[in-house]
mmCIF file of C-alpha atoms in Angstrom:
data_model
loop_
_atom_site.group_PDB
_atom_site.id
_atom_site.type_symbol
_atom_site.label_atom_id
_atom_site.label_comp_id
_atom_site.label_asym_id
_atom_site.label_seq_id
_atom_site.Cartn_x
_atom_site.Cartn_y
_atom_site.Cartn_z
ATOM 1 C CA MET A 1 -0.011 -0.018 -0.029
ATOM 2 C CA SER A 2 1.269 3.477 -1.000
ATOM 3 C CA THR A 3 2.131 6.145 1.652
ATOM 4 C CA GLN A 4 -0.715 8.159 0.200
ATOM 5 C CA ALA A 5 -3.193 5.340 0.493
ATOM 6 C CA SER A 6 -2.125 4.718 4.108
ATOM 7 C CA THR A 7 -2.676 8.390 4.877
ATOM 8 C CA THR A 8 -5.966 8.405 3.173
ATOM 9 C CA GLN A 9 -7.169 5.446 5.066
ATOM 10 C CA ALA A 10 -5.984 6.862 8.414
ATOM 11 C CA GLU A 11 -7.709 10.146 7.699
ATOM 12 C CA SER A 12 -11.011 8.399 6.829
ATOM 13 C CA PHE A 13 -11.077 6.930 10.327
ATOM 14 C CA ASN A 14 -10.161 10.191 11.882
ATOM 15 C CA VAL A 15 -6.664 9.083 12.928
ATOM 16 C CA LYS A 16 -3.972 11.565 12.857
ATOM 17 C CA PRO A 17 -1.830 10.960 9.763
ATOM 18 C CA PHE A 18 1.724 9.857 10.833
ATOM 19 C CA ASP A 19 4.692 11.915 9.447
ATOM 20 C CA HIS A 20 6.828 9.260 7.815
ATOM 21 C CA SER A 21 9.603 11.809 7.187
ATOM 22 C CA HIS A 22 10.205 11.800 11.141
ATOM 23 C CA ALA A 23 11.044 15.382 10.645
ATOM 24 C CA ALA A 24 10.697 16.378 14.224
ATOM 25 C CA TYR A 25 13.188 13.582 15.300
ATOM 26 C CA THR A 26 15.647 14.619 12.671
ATOM 27 C CA GLU A 27 15.709 18.191 13.951
ATOM 28 C CA LEU A 28 16.556 16.903 17.344
ATOM 29 C CA LEU A 29 19.268 14.602 16.104
ATOM 30 C CA GLN A 30 20.833 17.396 14.039
ATOM 31 C CA LYS A 31 20.977 19.614 17.094
ATOM 32 C CA HIS A 32 22.297 17.134 19.572
ATOM 33 C CA VAL A 33 24.299 14.417 17.882
ATOM 34 C CA LEU A 34 27.823 15.145 17.089
ATOM 35 C CA VAL A 35 29.243 13.056 14.208
ATOM 36 C CA TYR A 36 33.194 12.870 14.159
ATOM 37 C CA ASN A 37 36.062 10.582 12.869
ATOM 38 C CA GLU A 38 35.251 11.370 9.333
ATOM 39 C CA GLY A 39 31.572 10.378 9.877
ATOM 40 C CA ARG A 40 32.364 6.976 11.418
ATOM 41 C CA ARG A 41 31.269 7.724 14.925
ATOM 42 C CA SER A 42 29.039 9.989 16.967
ATOM 43 C CA VAL A 43 28.142 10.958 20.517
ATOM 44 C CA VAL A 44 25.077 12.622 22.131
ATOM 45 C CA ASP A 45 25.155 15.936 24.059
ATOM 46 C CA TYR A 46 22.624 14.545 26.664
ATOM 47 C CA ALA A 47 22.728 17.750 28.797
ATOM 48 C CA ALA A 48 21.511 19.801 25.808
ATOM 49 C CA LEU A 49 18.875 17.140 24.803
ATOM 50 C CA GLN A 50 17.750 17.150 28.242
ATOM 51 C CA ALA A 51 16.958 20.889 28.108
ATOM 52 C CA ASP A 52 15.144 20.082 24.701
ATOM 53 C CA GLU A 53 13.095 17.150 26.300
ATOM 54 C CA PRO A 54 9.715 18.533 25.533
ATOM 55 C CA ALA A 55 10.456 18.342 21.883
ATOM 56 C CA LEU A 56 11.865 14.740 22.430
ATOM 57 C CA ASN A 57 8.630 13.876 24.446
ATOM 58 C CA ALA A 58 6.269 15.340 21.552
ATOM 59 C CA TYR A 59 8.065 12.996 19.131
ATOM 60 C CA LEU A 60 7.610 9.909 21.417
ATOM 61 C CA LYS A 61 3.923 10.854 21.716
ATOM 62 C CA ASP A 62 3.726 10.790 17.978
ATOM 63 C CA LEU A 63 5.077 7.332 17.975
ATOM 64 C CA ALA A 64 2.733 6.276 20.959
ATOM 65 C CA ASP A 65 -0.293 7.645 19.151
ATOM 66 C CA VAL A 66 0.095 5.125 16.210
ATOM 67 C CA SER A 67 -2.388 2.295 16.531
ATOM 68 C CA VAL A 68 -1.886 -1.334 15.697
ATOM 69 C CA ASP A 69 -4.329 -1.087 12.678
ATOM 70 C CA GLN A 70 -2.464 1.961 11.449
ATOM 71 C CA TYR A 71 0.947 0.428 11.681
ATOM 72 C CA ARG A 72 -0.277 -2.772 9.942
ATOM 73 C CA SER A 73 -1.615 -0.595 7.060
ATOM 74 C CA TRP A 74 2.052 0.722 6.313
ATOM 75 C CA SER A 75 4.667 -0.791 3.973
ATOM 76 C CA GLU A 76 7.514 -2.839 5.438
ATOM 77 C CA ASP A 77 10.004 0.143 4.905
ATOM 78 C CA GLN A 78 7.457 2.417 6.854
ATOM 79 C CA GLN A 79 7.244 -0.141 9.628
ATOM 80 C CA LEU A 80 10.899 -0.932 9.946
ATOM 81 C CA ALA A 81 11.923 2.859 9.897
ATOM 82 C CA PHE A 82 9.238 3.500 12.444
ATOM 83 C CA LEU A 83 10.597 0.686 14.794
ATOM 84 C CA ILE A 84 14.278 1.714 14.465
ATOM 85 C CA ASN A 85 13.617 5.181 15.252
ATOM 86 C CA ALA A 86 11.449 4.167 18.232
ATOM 87 C CA TYR A 87 14.173 2.039 19.550
ATOM 88 C CA ASN A 88 16.657 4.739 19.295
ATOM 89 C CA ALA A 89 14.597 7.591 20.514
ATOM 90 C CA PHE A 90 13.173 5.746 23.564
ATOM 91 C CA THR A 91 16.853 4.951 24.349
ATOM 92 C CA LEU A 92 17.703 8.670 24.279
ATOM 93 C CA GLU A 93 14.747 9.321 26.534
ATOM 94 C CA LEU A 94 15.855 6.465 29.059
ATOM 95 C CA ILE A 95 19.255 8.255 29.245
ATOM 96 C CA VAL A 96 17.799 11.760 29.615
ATOM 97 C CA ASP A 97 15.469 10.631 32.296
ATOM 98 C CA HIS A 98 18.418 9.458 34.414
ATOM 99 C CA TYR A 99 21.075 11.966 33.218
ATOM 100 C CA GLU A 100 21.765 13.435 36.463
ATOM 101 C CA SER A 101 23.048 10.050 37.789
ATOM 102 C CA PHE A 102 25.348 9.926 34.703
ATOM 103 C CA ALA A 103 26.502 13.474 35.119
ATOM 104 C CA SER A 104 27.287 12.804 38.745
ATOM 105 C CA GLY A 105 29.212 9.689 38.048
ATOM 106 C CA GLU A 106 26.754 7.550 39.872
ATOM 107 C CA ARG A 107 26.224 5.632 36.655
ATOM 108 C CA GLU A 108 28.441 5.079 33.712
ATOM 109 C CA SER A 109 26.566 2.953 31.458
ATOM 110 C CA ILE A 110 23.036 2.009 30.213
ATOM 111 C CA ARG A 111 23.627 -1.378 31.973
ATOM 112 C CA ASP A 112 23.474 0.509 35.212
ATOM 113 C CA LEU A 113 19.887 1.281 34.686
ATOM 114 C CA GLY A 114 18.834 -2.291 35.141
ATOM 115 C CA GLY A 115 17.813 -3.863 38.533
ATOM 116 C CA LEU A 116 18.473 -6.982 40.448
ATOM 117 C CA PHE A 117 16.151 -9.056 38.303
ATOM 118 C CA TYR A 118 15.966 -7.138 35.083
ATOM 119 C CA SER A 119 18.194 -5.262 32.541
ATOM 120 C CA ALA A 120 17.786 -1.818 31.152
ATOM 121 C CA TRP A 121 16.401 -3.498 27.965
ATOM 122 C CA GLU A 122 13.665 -5.309 30.097
ATOM 123 C CA ARG A 123 12.242 -2.101 31.590
ATOM 124 C CA GLU A 124 8.784 -1.016 30.312
ATOM 125 C CA VAL A 125 9.813 2.403 29.009
ATOM 126 C CA VAL A 126 8.526 2.272 25.507
ATOM 127 C CA GLU A 127 4.886 3.325 24.785
ATOM 128 C CA LEU A 128 4.145 1.741 21.433
ATOM 129 C CA LEU A 129 1.144 0.162 19.494
ATOM 130 C CA GLY A 130 -1.122 0.423 22.510
ATOM 131 C CA LYS A 131 0.914 -0.918 25.171
ATOM 132 C CA MET A 132 3.992 -0.260 27.435
ATOM 133 C CA ARG A 133 6.914 -2.280 25.893
ATOM 134 C CA THR A 134 10.471 -2.936 26.500
ATOM 135 C CA LEU A 135 13.476 -2.204 24.285
ATOM 136 C CA ASP A 136 13.972 -5.905 24.031
ATOM 137 C CA TRP A 137 10.513 -6.265 22.691
ATOM 138 C CA VAL A 138 11.231 -3.629 19.969
ATOM 139 C CA GLU A 139 14.459 -5.416 18.778
ATOM 140 C CA HIS A 140 14.134 -9.172 19.594
ATOM 141 C CA LYS A 141 10.423 -9.759 19.556
ATOM 142 C CA THR A 142 9.477 -7.577 16.743
ATOM 143 C CA ILE A 143 12.215 -6.422 14.415
ATOM 144 C CA ARG A 144 14.309 -9.683 14.589
ATOM 145 C CA VAL A 145 11.226 -11.697 14.192
ATOM 146 C CA TYR A 146 9.248 -9.986 11.253
ATOM 147 C CA PHE A 147 12.161 -8.399 9.256
ATOM 148 C CA ASP A 148 14.772 -10.455 7.755
ATOM 149 C CA GLU A 149 17.318 -7.542 7.808
ATOM 150 C CA PRO A 150 20.679 -8.001 9.558
ATOM 151 C CA ARG A 151 21.739 -4.452 8.914
ATOM 152 C CA ILE A 152 19.578 -3.408 11.770
ATOM 153 C CA HIS A 153 22.521 -4.331 13.970
ATOM 154 C CA ALA A 154 24.347 -1.319 12.567
ATOM 155 C CA ALA A 155 21.364 1.019 13.229
ATOM 156 C CA LEU A 156 20.094 0.177 16.722
ATOM 157 C CA VAL A 157 22.019 2.236 19.112
ATOM 158 C CA CYS A 158 22.117 1.334 22.823
ATOM 159 C CA ALA A 159 23.770 4.428 24.022
ATOM 160 C CA ALA A 160 27.206 2.947 24.461
ATOM 161 C CA MET A 161 30.743 3.992 23.078
ATOM 162 C CA SER A 162 31.149 0.771 21.065
ATOM 163 C CA CYS A 163 27.615 0.938 19.505
ATOM 164 C CA PRO A 164 27.354 1.892 15.815
ATOM 165 C CA LYS A 165 27.042 5.616 15.455
ATOM 166 C CA LEU A 166 23.721 7.251 16.033
ATOM 167 C CA ARG A 167 22.921 8.992 12.677
ATOM 168 C CA ALA A 168 22.181 12.787 12.844
ATOM 169 C CA GLU A 169 18.981 12.041 10.915
ATOM 170 C CA ALA A 170 15.934 9.895 11.264
ATOM 171 C CA TYR A 171 15.537 6.622 9.094
ATOM 172 C CA ILE A 172 12.761 7.188 6.450
ATOM 173 C CA PRO A 173 10.989 4.692 4.358
ATOM 174 C CA SER A 174 12.221 6.218 0.972
ATOM 175 C CA THR A 175 15.836 5.946 1.818
ATOM 176 C CA LEU A 176 15.846 3.107 4.292
ATOM 177 C CA ASP A 177 17.923 0.629 2.188
ATOM 178 C CA ALA A 178 20.539 3.343 1.408
ATOM 179 C CA GLN A 179 20.657 4.409 5.056
ATOM 180 C CA LEU A 180 21.025 0.822 6.416
ATOM 181 C CA ASP A 181 23.799 0.069 3.811
ATOM 182 C CA ASP A 182 25.624 3.246 4.739
ATOM 183 C CA GLN A 183 25.385 2.442 8.384
ATOM 184 C CA MET A 184 26.904 -1.005 8.021
ATOM 185 C CA ARG A 185 29.696 0.280 5.782
ATOM 186 C CA THR A 186 30.354 3.048 8.123
ATOM 187 C CA PHE A 187 30.346 0.694 11.096
ATOM 188 C CA LEU A 188 32.708 -1.767 9.471
ATOM 189 C CA SER A 189 35.097 0.962 8.353
ATOM 190 C CA ASP A 190 35.779 2.138 11.893
ATOM 191 C CA ARG A 191 39.045 0.429 12.725
ATOM 192 C CA SER A 192 38.647 0.694 16.561
ATOM 193 C CA LYS A 193 35.768 -1.894 16.024
ATOM 194 C CA SER A 194 36.408 -3.840 12.743
ATOM 195 C CA GLY A 195 39.232 -4.582 10.259
ATOM 196 C CA ILE A 196 41.921 -6.967 9.207
ATOM 197 C CA ASP A 197 45.285 -7.428 10.648
ATOM 198 C CA GLU A 198 47.945 -9.914 10.893
ATOM 199 C CA LYS A 199 45.838 -12.115 13.197
ATOM 200 C CA GLY A 200 42.821 -12.041 10.753
ATOM 201 C CA LEU A 201 39.502 -10.520 10.759
ATOM 202 C CA TYR A 202 38.356 -8.555 13.885
ATOM 203 C CA LEU A 203 34.751 -7.388 14.312
ATOM 204 C CA SER A 204 32.523 -5.621 16.852
ATOM 205 C CA ARG A 205 31.159 -8.022 19.484
ATOM 206 C CA ILE A 206 27.803 -7.336 18.070
ATOM 207 C CA PHE A 207 28.634 -9.862 15.260
ATOM 208 C CA ASP A 208 29.341 -12.389 17.872
ATOM 209 C CA TRP A 209 25.941 -11.877 19.749
ATOM 210 C CA TYR A 210 23.916 -11.855 16.612
ATOM 211 C CA GLU A 211 26.031 -14.166 14.371
ATOM 212 C CA ASP A 212 22.931 -16.266 13.480
ATOM 213 C CA ASP A 213 21.304 -13.297 11.938
ATOM 214 C CA PHE A 214 24.122 -12.981 9.353
ATOM 215 C CA GLY A 215 24.160 -16.515 8.167
ATOM 216 C CA ASP A 216 27.683 -17.369 6.934
ATOM 217 C CA LEU A 217 29.498 -14.500 8.636
ATOM 218 C CA ARG A 218 32.517 -14.769 6.419
ATOM 219 C CA ALA A 219 30.476 -14.691 3.284
ATOM 220 C CA TYR A 220 28.264 -11.703 4.603
ATOM 221 C CA MET A 221 31.622 -9.686 5.359
ATOM 222 C CA ARG A 222 32.898 -10.311 1.965
ATOM 223 C CA GLN A 223 29.989 -8.150 0.751
ATOM 224 C CA TYR A 224 31.623 -5.284 2.541
ATOM 225 C CA ALA A 225 35.278 -5.888 1.537
ATOM 226 C CA ASP A 226 35.729 -2.254 0.471
ATOM 227 C CA ALA A 227 34.807 -1.177 4.014
ATOM 228 C CA LEU A 228 36.888 -3.873 5.838
ATOM 229 C CA ALA A 229 40.030 -4.180 3.738
ATOM 230 C CA ASP A 230 42.580 -1.284 3.225
ATOM 231 C CA ASP A 231 44.706 -2.904 0.589
ATOM 232 C CA GLN A 232 44.756 -5.761 -1.873
ATOM 233 C CA ALA A 233 46.492 -8.272 0.507
ATOM 234 C CA GLU A 234 43.679 -7.743 3.062
ATOM 235 C CA ARG A 235 40.979 -8.243 0.343
ATOM 236 C CA GLU A 236 42.747 -11.551 -0.546
ATOM 237 C CA ALA A 237 42.901 -12.609 3.004
ATOM 238 C CA LEU A 238 39.125 -11.775 3.489
ATOM 239 C CA ALA A 239 38.327 -13.934 0.427
ATOM 240 C CA GLY A 240 39.886 -17.072 2.199
ATOM 241 C CA ASP A 241 39.028 -18.944 5.330
ATOM 242 C CA ILE A 242 40.040 -15.997 7.554
ATOM 243 C CA ARG A 243 40.079 -16.282 11.421
ATOM 244 C CA ILE A 244 37.515 -14.192 13.066
ATOM 245 C CA ARG A 245 37.933 -12.716 16.649
ATOM 246 C CA TYR A 246 35.805 -10.087 18.404
ATOM 247 C CA THR A 247 36.688 -6.833 20.046
ATOM 248 C CA ASP A 248 36.075 -5.778 23.659
ATOM 249 C CA TYR A 249 32.851 -3.764 24.159
ATOM 250 C CA ASP A 250 33.021 -0.291 25.602
ATOM 251 C CA TRP A 251 29.790 0.136 27.575
ATOM 252 C CA ARG A 252 30.508 3.848 28.732
ATOM 253 C CA LEU A 253 27.855 6.309 27.751
ATOM 254 C CA ASN A 254 28.246 7.701 24.160
ATOM 255 C CA THR A 255 28.988 11.142 25.303
ATOM 256 C CA PRO A 256 31.484 13.911 24.010
ATOM 257 C CA GLU A 257 33.403 13.653 27.287
ATOM 258 C CA ASN A 258 33.894 9.865 26.928
ATOM 259 C CA ALA A 259 34.988 10.447 23.362
ATOM 260 C CA GLY A 260 37.584 12.894 24.367
ATOM 261 C CA LEU A 261 35.929 15.614 22.542
ATOM 262 C CA LEU A 262 35.351 19.101 23.826
ATOM 263 C CA LYS A 263 31.767 20.323 24.035
ATOM 264 C CA SER A 264 33.001 23.648 22.592
ATOM 265 C CA SER A 265 33.702 21.814 19.418
ATOM 266 C CA GLN A 266 29.831 21.407 18.929
#
């Protein structure tokens, strides 16, 4: 069903049409996300975002107002863009809601927002499709179940330094494929996380955690040889039965301070 048809159907039932450009979210990201290292990494100015929290909450309310029937009337790209943006935006809100504890040093990582019997990703902080949900529900019970798209692992950002970069723009249906491909290429071109050396192929721990989503991991990585290999010798090594190992994961909050960047540079 086309976007126009979906909008018309929604309007016919007096449902507020959803803005699939996610323009309000892009405006927030452009203001508060700092992209650096030649576009390979990004961090968030959570203090400034906290001051802009009413705008973030307004966008989250727009997401929460989408009904199950409205969501089901959308195309797959509309649905997937919606879910990726929701995951990332509700993650931002989770950090902002507890930012004072991060600023004071009481907490260092999103993992510190969990409890004795639950993780941060198991907290019901996401109001989506008529219910309170968890971040795990968005990723593991919805996106990974209904969408055969391993590139989402380069798009979902859990507010950690070793996560893929948070784009300074929303995912939108019309460019979703190109955005996901760019995210994967950018993630794999960050030599602090992935690359080829004398020991073989080293990758982000994300590819270990979700290896099954990629099928034959070596074959999958060969699709991104231009991002992983820096010369012909490395490309030849990647084409063979290259050894794979995984890098340590830095769970510290993705802030300018933790990246060693000065706020004044923003």
